[in-house]
């Protein structure tokens, strides 16, 4: 029997594997910049497991979206020290995945807002942040459209520190918090 945390981990991995394989089904491992012999499924599974270990250690924060006791989306992020003196900290979104949903009649993918809600949860979790930053694959046109729709703009540089960073481009969204005036 799986413990609740082991079951949650399996669901998170399954969500990301399903999302990633659906999103990149037309792309080869070489297109994605993966090392020869490394499959898409093995690569994404290892990456998610490493991120979840960092969540357990308190280095990263996790938000999940569930429908009917199944993880259908998740976000992993990390507060980072501000890049600018005197400004608030930034939050780096390292993983965002949403299980694809299909319209049964048309067999078309439908969007139900889970990704947007997860991104909003990061802003709510860290209300005093200066900027949300992230990296996305250059070939991931749907993610680029999604992030731009949410108010992110391309920085022209990467913040990603991992391998194959030349396959990614950075995006950021300035988060302006305001407080009301008191008489």
mmCIF file with all atom_site columns, C-alpha atoms in Angstrom:
data_model
loop_
_atom_site.group_PDB
_atom_site.id
_atom_site.type_symbol
_atom_site.label_atom_id
_atom_site.label_alt_id
_atom_site.label_comp_id
_atom_site.label_asym_id
_atom_site.label_entity_id
_atom_site.label_seq_id
_atom_site.pdbx_PDB_ins_code
_atom_site.Cartn_x
_atom_site.Cartn_y
_atom_site.Cartn_z
_atom_site.occupancy
_atom_site.B_iso_or_equiv
_atom_site.pdbx_formal_charge
_atom_site.auth_seq_id
_atom_site.auth_comp_id
_atom_site.auth_asym_id
_atom_site.auth_atom_id
_atom_site.pdbx_PDB_model_num
ATOM 1   C CA . UNK A 1 1   ? 0.000   0.000  0.000   1.00 0.00 ? 1   UNK A CA 1
ATOM 2   C CA . UNK A 1 2   ? 1.201   3.480  -0.866  1.00 0.00 ? 2   UNK A CA 1
ATOM 3   C CA . UNK A 1 3   ? 1.359   6.153  1.786   1.00 0.00 ? 3   UNK A CA 1
ATOM 4   C CA . UNK A 1 4   ? -0.550  9.382  1.011   1.00 0.00 ? 4   UNK A CA 1
ATOM 5   C CA . UNK A 1 5   ? 2.709   11.154 0.157   1.00 0.00 ? 5   UNK A CA 1
ATOM 6   C CA . UNK A 1 6   ? 3.857   8.318  -2.138  1.00 0.00 ? 6   UNK A CA 1
ATOM 7   C CA . UNK A 1 7   ? 0.494   8.315  -3.908  1.00 0.00 ? 7   UNK A CA 1
ATOM 8   C CA . UNK A 1 8   ? 0.633   12.103 -4.315  1.00 0.00 ? 8   UNK A CA 1
ATOM 9   C CA . UNK A 1 9   ? 4.155   11.844 -5.749  1.00 0.00 ? 9   UNK A CA 1
ATOM 10  C CA . UNK A 1 10  ? 3.025   9.186  -8.252  1.00 0.00 ? 10  UNK A CA 1
ATOM 11  C CA . UNK A 1 11  ? 0.090   11.365 -9.322  1.00 0.00 ? 11  UNK A CA 1
ATOM 12  C CA . UNK A 1 12  ? 2.307   14.427 -9.759  1.00 0.00 ? 12  UNK A CA 1
ATOM 13  C CA . UNK A 1 13  ? 4.793   12.448 -11.858 1.00 0.00 ? 13  UNK A CA 1
ATOM 14  C CA . UNK A 1 14  ? 1.967   10.930 -13.908 1.00 0.00 ? 14  UNK A CA 1
ATOM 15  C CA . UNK A 1 15  ? 0.468   14.374 -14.538 1.00 0.00 ? 15  UNK A CA 1
ATOM 16  C CA . UNK A 1 16  ? 3.762   15.783 -15.776 1.00 0.00 ? 16  UNK A CA 1
ATOM 17  C CA . UNK A 1 17  ? 4.640   12.742 -17.889 1.00 0.00 ? 17  UNK A CA 1
ATOM 18  C CA . UNK A 1 18  ? 1.175   12.799 -19.504 1.00 0.00 ? 18  UNK A CA 1
ATOM 19  C CA . UNK A 1 19  ? 1.348   16.545 -20.114 1.00 0.00 ? 19  UNK A CA 1
ATOM 20  C CA . UNK A 1 20  ? 4.917   16.496 -21.431 1.00 0.00 ? 20  UNK A CA 1
ATOM 21  C CA . UNK A 1 21  ? 4.440   13.512 -23.753 1.00 0.00 ? 21  UNK A CA 1
ATOM 22  C CA . UNK A 1 22  ? 1.248   15.051 -25.152 1.00 0.00 ? 22  UNK A CA 1
ATOM 23  C CA . UNK A 1 23  ? 2.846   18.449 -25.650 1.00 0.00 ? 23  UNK A CA 1
ATOM 24  C CA . UNK A 1 24  ? 6.018   17.141 -27.285 1.00 0.00 ? 24  UNK A CA 1
ATOM 25  C CA . UNK A 1 25  ? 4.664   14.096 -29.139 1.00 0.00 ? 25  UNK A CA 1
ATOM 26  C CA . UNK A 1 26  ? 5.766   15.567 -32.488 1.00 0.00 ? 26  UNK A CA 1
ATOM 27  C CA . UNK A 1 27  ? 9.310   16.238 -31.221 1.00 0.00 ? 27  UNK A CA 1
ATOM 28  C CA . UNK A 1 28  ? 12.188  13.823 -30.883 1.00 0.00 ? 28  UNK A CA 1
ATOM 29  C CA . UNK A 1 29  ? 14.514  13.582 -27.911 1.00 0.00 ? 29  UNK A CA 1
ATOM 30  C CA . UNK A 1 30  ? 17.126  15.311 -30.068 1.00 0.00 ? 30  UNK A CA 1
ATOM 31  C CA . UNK A 1 31  ? 14.711  18.201 -30.795 1.00 0.00 ? 31  UNK A CA 1
ATOM 32  C CA . UNK A 1 32  ? 14.362  18.632 -27.048 1.00 0.00 ? 32  UNK A CA 1
ATOM 33  C CA . UNK A 1 33  ? 18.113  18.641 -26.446 1.00 0.00 ? 33  UNK A CA 1
ATOM 34  C CA . UNK A 1 34  ? 18.119  15.429 -24.430 1.00 0.00 ? 34  UNK A CA 1
ATOM 35  C CA . UNK A 1 35  ? 21.254  13.329 -24.177 1.00 0.00 ? 35  UNK A CA 1
ATOM 36  C CA . UNK A 1 36  ? 21.417  10.378 -26.591 1.00 0.00 ? 36  UNK A CA 1
ATOM 37  C CA . UNK A 1 37  ? 19.748  7.301  -25.130 1.00 0.00 ? 37  UNK A CA 1
ATOM 38  C CA . UNK A 1 38  ? 17.609  9.302  -22.696 1.00 0.00 ? 38  UNK A CA 1
ATOM 39  C CA . UNK A 1 39  ? 13.869  8.993  -23.346 1.00 0.00 ? 39  UNK A CA 1
ATOM 40  C CA . UNK A 1 40  ? 11.416  11.845 -22.845 1.00 0.00 ? 40  UNK A CA 1
ATOM 41  C CA . UNK A 1 41  ? 9.580   9.850  -20.183 1.00 0.00 ? 41  UNK A CA 1
ATOM 42  C CA . UNK A 1 42  ? 12.748  8.996  -18.229 1.00 0.00 ? 42  UNK A CA 1
ATOM 43  C CA . UNK A 1 43  ? 14.018  12.577 -18.421 1.00 0.00 ? 43  UNK A CA 1
ATOM 44  C CA . UNK A 1 44  ? 10.800  14.183 -17.207 1.00 0.00 ? 44  UNK A CA 1
ATOM 45  C CA . UNK A 1 45  ? 10.279  11.548 -14.502 1.00 0.00 ? 45  UNK A CA 1
ATOM 46  C CA . UNK A 1 46  ? 13.779  12.159 -13.087 1.00 0.00 ? 46  UNK A CA 1
ATOM 47  C CA . UNK A 1 47  ? 13.344  15.930 -13.235 1.00 0.00 ? 47  UNK A CA 1
ATOM 48  C CA . UNK A 1 48  ? 10.037  15.810 -11.346 1.00 0.00 ? 48  UNK A CA 1
ATOM 49  C CA . UNK A 1 49  ? 11.440  13.392 -8.732  1.00 0.00 ? 49  UNK A CA 1
ATOM 50  C CA . UNK A 1 50  ? 14.374  15.757 -8.109  1.00 0.00 ? 50  UNK A CA 1
ATOM 51  C CA . UNK A 1 51  ? 12.022  18.724 -7.749  1.00 0.00 ? 51  UNK A CA 1
ATOM 52  C CA . UNK A 1 52  ? 9.816   16.810 -5.309  1.00 0.00 ? 52  UNK A CA 1
ATOM 53  C CA . UNK A 1 53  ? 12.869  15.960 -3.195  1.00 0.00 ? 53  UNK A CA 1
ATOM 54  C CA . UNK A 1 54  ? 13.625  19.689 -3.021  1.00 0.00 ? 54  UNK A CA 1
ATOM 55  C CA . UNK A 1 55  ? 9.993   20.319 -2.023  1.00 0.00 ? 55  UNK A CA 1
ATOM 56  C CA . UNK A 1 56  ? 10.395  17.808 0.824   1.00 0.00 ? 56  UNK A CA 1
ATOM 57  C CA . UNK A 1 57  ? 13.570  19.618 1.925   1.00 0.00 ? 57  UNK A CA 1
ATOM 58  C CA . UNK A 1 58  ? 11.753  22.962 1.919   1.00 0.00 ? 58  UNK A CA 1
ATOM 59  C CA . UNK A 1 59  ? 13.848  24.395 -0.936  1.00 0.00 ? 59  UNK A CA 1
ATOM 60  C CA . UNK A 1 60  ? 10.890  24.590 -3.340  1.00 0.00 ? 60  UNK A CA 1
ATOM 61  C CA . UNK A 1 61  ? 7.171   25.233 -2.904  1.00 0.00 ? 61  UNK A CA 1
ATOM 62  C CA . UNK A 1 62  ? 4.450   23.045 -4.434  1.00 0.00 ? 62  UNK A CA 1
ATOM 63  C CA . UNK A 1 63  ? 0.883   23.896 -5.422  1.00 0.00 ? 63  UNK A CA 1
ATOM 64  C CA . UNK A 1 64  ? -1.435  21.222 -6.769  1.00 0.00 ? 64  UNK A CA 1
ATOM 65  C CA . UNK A 1 65  ? -4.828  21.253 -8.477  1.00 0.00 ? 65  UNK A CA 1
ATOM 66  C CA . UNK A 1 66  ? -7.048  18.231 -7.952  1.00 0.00 ? 66  UNK A CA 1
ATOM 67  C CA . UNK A 1 67  ? -10.255 17.121 -9.563  1.00 0.00 ? 67  UNK A CA 1
ATOM 68  C CA . UNK A 1 68  ? -11.984 14.087 -8.055  1.00 0.00 ? 68  UNK A CA 1
ATOM 69  C CA . UNK A 1 69  ? -8.965  13.158 -5.886  1.00 0.00 ? 69  UNK A CA 1
ATOM 70  C CA . UNK A 1 70  ? -6.591  13.108 -8.860  1.00 0.00 ? 70  UNK A CA 1
ATOM 71  C CA . UNK A 1 71  ? -3.769  15.592 -9.379  1.00 0.00 ? 71  UNK A CA 1
ATOM 72  C CA . UNK A 1 72  ? -4.563  17.315 -12.677 1.00 0.00 ? 72  UNK A CA 1
ATOM 73  C CA . UNK A 1 73  ? -2.007  20.087 -12.421 1.00 0.00 ? 73  UNK A CA 1
ATOM 74  C CA . UNK A 1 74  ? 0.847   21.339 -10.296 1.00 0.00 ? 74  UNK A CA 1
ATOM 75  C CA . UNK A 1 75  ? 3.336   24.146 -9.981  1.00 0.00 ? 75  UNK A CA 1
ATOM 76  C CA . UNK A 1 76  ? 6.746   24.163 -8.309  1.00 0.00 ? 76  UNK A CA 1
ATOM 77  C CA . UNK A 1 77  ? 8.386   27.482 -7.524  1.00 0.00 ? 77  UNK A CA 1
ATOM 78  C CA . UNK A 1 78  ? 11.222  28.985 -5.537  1.00 0.00 ? 78  UNK A CA 1
ATOM 79  C CA . UNK A 1 79  ? 11.677  32.406 -3.976  1.00 0.00 ? 79  UNK A CA 1
ATOM 80  C CA . UNK A 1 80  ? 15.047  33.801 -5.025  1.00 0.00 ? 80  UNK A CA 1
ATOM 81  C CA . UNK A 1 81  ? 17.053  36.751 -3.796  1.00 0.00 ? 81  UNK A CA 1
ATOM 82  C CA . UNK A 1 82  ? 16.228  39.959 -5.584  1.00 0.00 ? 82  UNK A CA 1
ATOM 83  C CA . UNK A 1 83  ? 18.382  40.867 -8.535  1.00 0.00 ? 83  UNK A CA 1
ATOM 84  C CA . UNK A 1 84  ? 18.087  44.546 -7.621  1.00 0.00 ? 84  UNK A CA 1
ATOM 85  C CA . UNK A 1 85  ? 19.161  46.339 -4.454  1.00 0.00 ? 85  UNK A CA 1
ATOM 86  C CA . UNK A 1 86  ? 16.223  47.494 -2.372  1.00 0.00 ? 86  UNK A CA 1
ATOM 87  C CA . UNK A 1 87  ? 13.581  45.628 -4.343  1.00 0.00 ? 87  UNK A CA 1
ATOM 88  C CA . UNK A 1 88  ? 11.452  42.722 -3.261  1.00 0.00 ? 88  UNK A CA 1
ATOM 89  C CA . UNK A 1 89  ? 12.415  39.131 -4.010  1.00 0.00 ? 89  UNK A CA 1
ATOM 90  C CA . UNK A 1 90  ? 11.555  37.285 -7.186  1.00 0.00 ? 90  UNK A CA 1
ATOM 91  C CA . UNK A 1 91  ? 9.859   33.901 -7.449  1.00 0.00 ? 91  UNK A CA 1
ATOM 92  C CA . UNK A 1 92  ? 11.129  31.445 -10.050 1.00 0.00 ? 92  UNK A CA 1
ATOM 93  C CA . UNK A 1 93  ? 8.520   29.029 -11.446 1.00 0.00 ? 93  UNK A CA 1
ATOM 94  C CA . UNK A 1 94  ? 10.505  25.899 -12.186 1.00 0.00 ? 94  UNK A CA 1
ATOM 95  C CA . UNK A 1 95  ? 7.713   23.484 -13.173 1.00 0.00 ? 95  UNK A CA 1
ATOM 96  C CA . UNK A 1 96  ? 4.139   23.883 -14.332 1.00 0.00 ? 96  UNK A CA 1
ATOM 97  C CA . UNK A 1 97  ? 2.161   20.983 -15.747 1.00 0.00 ? 97  UNK A CA 1
ATOM 98  C CA . UNK A 1 98  ? -1.501  20.398 -16.432 1.00 0.00 ? 98  UNK A CA 1
ATOM 99  C CA . UNK A 1 99  ? -2.975  17.090 -17.538 1.00 0.00 ? 99  UNK A CA 1
ATOM 100 C CA . UNK A 1 100 ? -4.579  17.515 -20.969 1.00 0.00 ? 100 UNK A CA 1
ATOM 101 C CA . UNK A 1 101 ? -8.386  17.520 -21.015 1.00 0.00 ? 101 UNK A CA 1
ATOM 102 C CA . UNK A 1 102 ? -10.283 16.386 -24.099 1.00 0.00 ? 102 UNK A CA 1
ATOM 103 C CA . UNK A 1 103 ? -13.758 17.238 -25.324 1.00 0.00 ? 103 UNK A CA 1
ATOM 104 C CA . UNK A 1 104 ? -15.312 13.818 -25.835 1.00 0.00 ? 104 UNK A CA 1
ATOM 105 C CA . UNK A 1 105 ? -17.418 14.904 -28.825 1.00 0.00 ? 105 UNK A CA 1
ATOM 106 C CA . UNK A 1 106 ? -14.813 16.771 -30.842 1.00 0.00 ? 106 UNK A CA 1
ATOM 107 C CA . UNK A 1 107 ? -11.718 15.043 -29.409 1.00 0.00 ? 107 UNK A CA 1
ATOM 108 C CA . UNK A 1 108 ? -10.155 18.519 -29.200 1.00 0.00 ? 108 UNK A CA 1
ATOM 109 C CA . UNK A 1 109 ? -8.107  19.666 -26.224 1.00 0.00 ? 109 UNK A CA 1
ATOM 110 C CA . UNK A 1 110 ? -9.962  22.025 -23.938 1.00 0.00 ? 110 UNK A CA 1
ATOM 111 C CA . UNK A 1 111 ? -8.581  24.477 -21.411 1.00 0.00 ? 111 UNK A CA 1
ATOM 112 C CA . UNK A 1 112 ? -10.373 24.738 -18.081 1.00 0.00 ? 112 UNK A CA 1
ATOM 113 C CA . UNK A 1 113 ? -8.124  27.280 -16.344 1.00 0.00 ? 113 UNK A CA 1
ATOM 114 C CA . UNK A 1 114 ? -5.995  25.064 -14.101 1.00 0.00 ? 114 UNK A CA 1
ATOM 115 C CA . UNK A 1 115 ? -2.703  26.521 -15.367 1.00 0.00 ? 115 UNK A CA 1
ATOM 116 C CA . UNK A 1 116 ? -3.920  30.085 -14.820 1.00 0.00 ? 116 UNK A CA 1
ATOM 117 C CA . UNK A 1 117 ? -5.137  29.212 -11.309 1.00 0.00 ? 117 UNK A CA 1
ATOM 118 C CA . UNK A 1 118 ? -1.798  27.639 -10.424 1.00 0.00 ? 118 UNK A CA 1
ATOM 119 C CA . UNK A 1 119 ? 0.118   30.706 -11.642 1.00 0.00 ? 119 UNK A CA 1
ATOM 120 C CA . UNK A 1 120 ? -2.213  32.949 -9.642  1.00 0.00 ? 120 UNK A CA 1
ATOM 121 C CA . UNK A 1 121 ? -1.591  30.755 -6.591  1.00 0.00 ? 121 UNK A CA 1
ATOM 122 C CA . UNK A 1 122 ? 2.132   31.568 -6.790  1.00 0.00 ? 122 UNK A CA 1
ATOM 123 C CA . UNK A 1 123 ? 1.366   35.281 -6.757  1.00 0.00 ? 123 UNK A CA 1
ATOM 124 C CA . UNK A 1 124 ? -1.007  34.843 -3.813  1.00 0.00 ? 124 UNK A CA 1
ATOM 125 C CA . UNK A 1 125 ? 1.456   32.627 -1.910  1.00 0.00 ? 125 UNK A CA 1
ATOM 126 C CA . UNK A 1 126 ? 4.133   35.317 -2.200  1.00 0.00 ? 126 UNK A CA 1
ATOM 127 C CA . UNK A 1 127 ? 2.192   38.612 -2.143  1.00 0.00 ? 127 UNK A CA 1
ATOM 128 C CA . UNK A 1 128 ? 5.262   40.811 -1.711  1.00 0.00 ? 128 UNK A CA 1
ATOM 129 C CA . UNK A 1 129 ? 7.261   39.536 -4.702  1.00 0.00 ? 129 UNK A CA 1
ATOM 130 C CA . UNK A 1 130 ? 8.724   41.836 -7.294  1.00 0.00 ? 130 UNK A CA 1
ATOM 131 C CA . UNK A 1 131 ? 8.705   39.499 -10.274 1.00 0.00 ? 131 UNK A CA 1
ATOM 132 C CA . UNK A 1 132 ? 7.645   36.014 -11.307 1.00 0.00 ? 132 UNK A CA 1
ATOM 133 C CA . UNK A 1 133 ? 10.275  34.514 -13.595 1.00 0.00 ? 133 UNK A CA 1
ATOM 134 C CA . UNK A 1 134 ? 10.338  31.302 -15.575 1.00 0.00 ? 134 UNK A CA 1
ATOM 135 C CA . UNK A 1 135 ? 11.847  29.614 -18.570 1.00 0.00 ? 135 UNK A CA 1
ATOM 136 C CA . UNK A 1 136 ? 10.044  27.762 -21.292 1.00 0.00 ? 136 UNK A CA 1
ATOM 137 C CA . UNK A 1 137 ? 11.212  25.785 -24.278 1.00 0.00 ? 137 UNK A CA 1
ATOM 138 C CA . UNK A 1 138 ? 11.615  27.826 -27.435 1.00 0.00 ? 138 UNK A CA 1
ATOM 139 C CA . UNK A 1 139 ? 9.564   25.231 -29.335 1.00 0.00 ? 139 UNK A CA 1
ATOM 140 C CA . UNK A 1 140 ? 6.703   25.336 -26.805 1.00 0.00 ? 140 UNK A CA 1
ATOM 141 C CA . UNK A 1 141 ? 4.542   27.864 -28.647 1.00 0.00 ? 141 UNK A CA 1
ATOM 142 C CA . UNK A 1 142 ? 1.424   27.063 -26.591 1.00 0.00 ? 142 UNK A CA 1
ATOM 143 C CA . UNK A 1 143 ? 3.276   27.849 -23.331 1.00 0.00 ? 143 UNK A CA 1
ATOM 144 C CA . UNK A 1 144 ? 4.658   31.080 -24.789 1.00 0.00 ? 144 UNK A CA 1
ATOM 145 C CA . UNK A 1 145 ? 1.122   32.115 -25.800 1.00 0.00 ? 145 UNK A CA 1
ATOM 146 C CA . UNK A 1 146 ? -0.198  31.134 -22.353 1.00 0.00 ? 146 UNK A CA 1
ATOM 147 C CA . UNK A 1 147 ? 2.452   33.097 -20.437 1.00 0.00 ? 147 UNK A CA 1
ATOM 148 C CA . UNK A 1 148 ? 2.056   36.176 -22.626 1.00 0.00 ? 148 UNK A CA 1
ATOM 149 C CA . UNK A 1 149 ? -1.714  36.011 -22.107 1.00 0.00 ? 149 UNK A CA 1
ATOM 150 C CA . UNK A 1 150 ? -1.043  36.084 -18.343 1.00 0.00 ? 150 UNK A CA 1
ATOM 151 C CA . UNK A 1 151 ? 1.050   39.259 -18.672 1.00 0.00 ? 151 UNK A CA 1
ATOM 152 C CA . UNK A 1 152 ? 4.544   37.772 -18.917 1.00 0.00 ? 152 UNK A CA 1
ATOM 153 C CA . UNK A 1 153 ? 7.037   39.237 -21.341 1.00 0.00 ? 153 UNK A CA 1
ATOM 154 C CA . UNK A 1 154 ? 10.100  37.686 -22.911 1.00 0.00 ? 154 UNK A CA 1
ATOM 155 C CA . UNK A 1 155 ? 13.331  38.801 -21.290 1.00 0.00 ? 155 UNK A CA 1
ATOM 156 C CA . UNK A 1 156 ? 15.496  37.577 -24.156 1.00 0.00 ? 156 UNK A CA 1
ATOM 157 C CA . UNK A 1 157 ? 17.633  35.687 -21.661 1.00 0.00 ? 157 UNK A CA 1
ATOM 158 C CA . UNK A 1 158 ? 17.336  32.533 -19.606 1.00 0.00 ? 158 UNK A CA 1
ATOM 159 C CA . UNK A 1 159 ? 17.237  32.202 -15.874 1.00 0.00 ? 159 UNK A CA 1
ATOM 160 C CA . UNK A 1 160 ? 17.350  28.413 -16.169 1.00 0.00 ? 160 UNK A CA 1
ATOM 161 C CA . UNK A 1 161 ? 20.521  27.020 -14.725 1.00 0.00 ? 161 UNK A CA 1
ATOM 162 C CA . UNK A 1 162 ? 20.219  23.403 -15.804 1.00 0.00 ? 162 UNK A CA 1
ATOM 163 C CA . UNK A 1 163 ? 21.407  21.426 -18.772 1.00 0.00 ? 163 UNK A CA 1
ATOM 164 C CA . UNK A 1 164 ? 20.378  22.226 -22.353 1.00 0.00 ? 164 UNK A CA 1
ATOM 165 C CA . UNK A 1 165 ? 19.680  25.835 -21.445 1.00 0.00 ? 165 UNK A CA 1
ATOM 166 C CA . UNK A 1 166 ? 20.064  26.928 -25.084 1.00 0.00 ? 166 UNK A CA 1
ATOM 167 C CA . UNK A 1 167 ? 16.649  25.318 -25.762 1.00 0.00 ? 167 UNK A CA 1
ATOM 168 C CA . UNK A 1 168 ? 14.909  27.731 -23.341 1.00 0.00 ? 168 UNK A CA 1
ATOM 169 C CA . UNK A 1 169 ? 13.923  31.384 -23.189 1.00 0.00 ? 169 UNK A CA 1
ATOM 170 C CA . UNK A 1 170 ? 13.141  33.424 -20.103 1.00 0.00 ? 170 UNK A CA 1
ATOM 171 C CA . UNK A 1 171 ? 9.890   35.200 -19.272 1.00 0.00 ? 171 UNK A CA 1
ATOM 172 C CA . UNK A 1 172 ? 8.941   37.443 -16.400 1.00 0.00 ? 172 UNK A CA 1
ATOM 173 C CA . UNK A 1 173 ? 5.946   39.221 -14.980 1.00 0.00 ? 173 UNK A CA 1
ATOM 174 C CA . UNK A 1 174 ? 6.275   42.177 -12.673 1.00 0.00 ? 174 UNK A CA 1
ATOM 175 C CA . UNK A 1 175 ? 3.967   41.841 -9.724  1.00 0.00 ? 175 UNK A CA 1
ATOM 176 C CA . UNK A 1 176 ? 2.870   45.125 -8.247  1.00 0.00 ? 176 UNK A CA 1
ATOM 177 C CA . UNK A 1 177 ? 1.311   44.929 -4.802  1.00 0.00 ? 177 UNK A CA 1
ATOM 178 C CA . UNK A 1 178 ? -0.524  47.907 -3.486  1.00 0.00 ? 178 UNK A CA 1
ATOM 179 C CA . UNK A 1 179 ? -1.926  48.767 -0.125  1.00 0.00 ? 179 UNK A CA 1
ATOM 180 C CA . UNK A 1 180 ? -4.723  51.223 0.530   1.00 0.00 ? 180 UNK A CA 1
ATOM 181 C CA . UNK A 1 181 ? -4.114  54.651 2.009   1.00 0.00 ? 181 UNK A CA 1
ATOM 182 C CA . UNK A 1 182 ? -5.286  55.348 5.521   1.00 0.00 ? 182 UNK A CA 1
ATOM 183 C CA . UNK A 1 183 ? -6.819  58.688 6.494   1.00 0.00 ? 183 UNK A CA 1
#
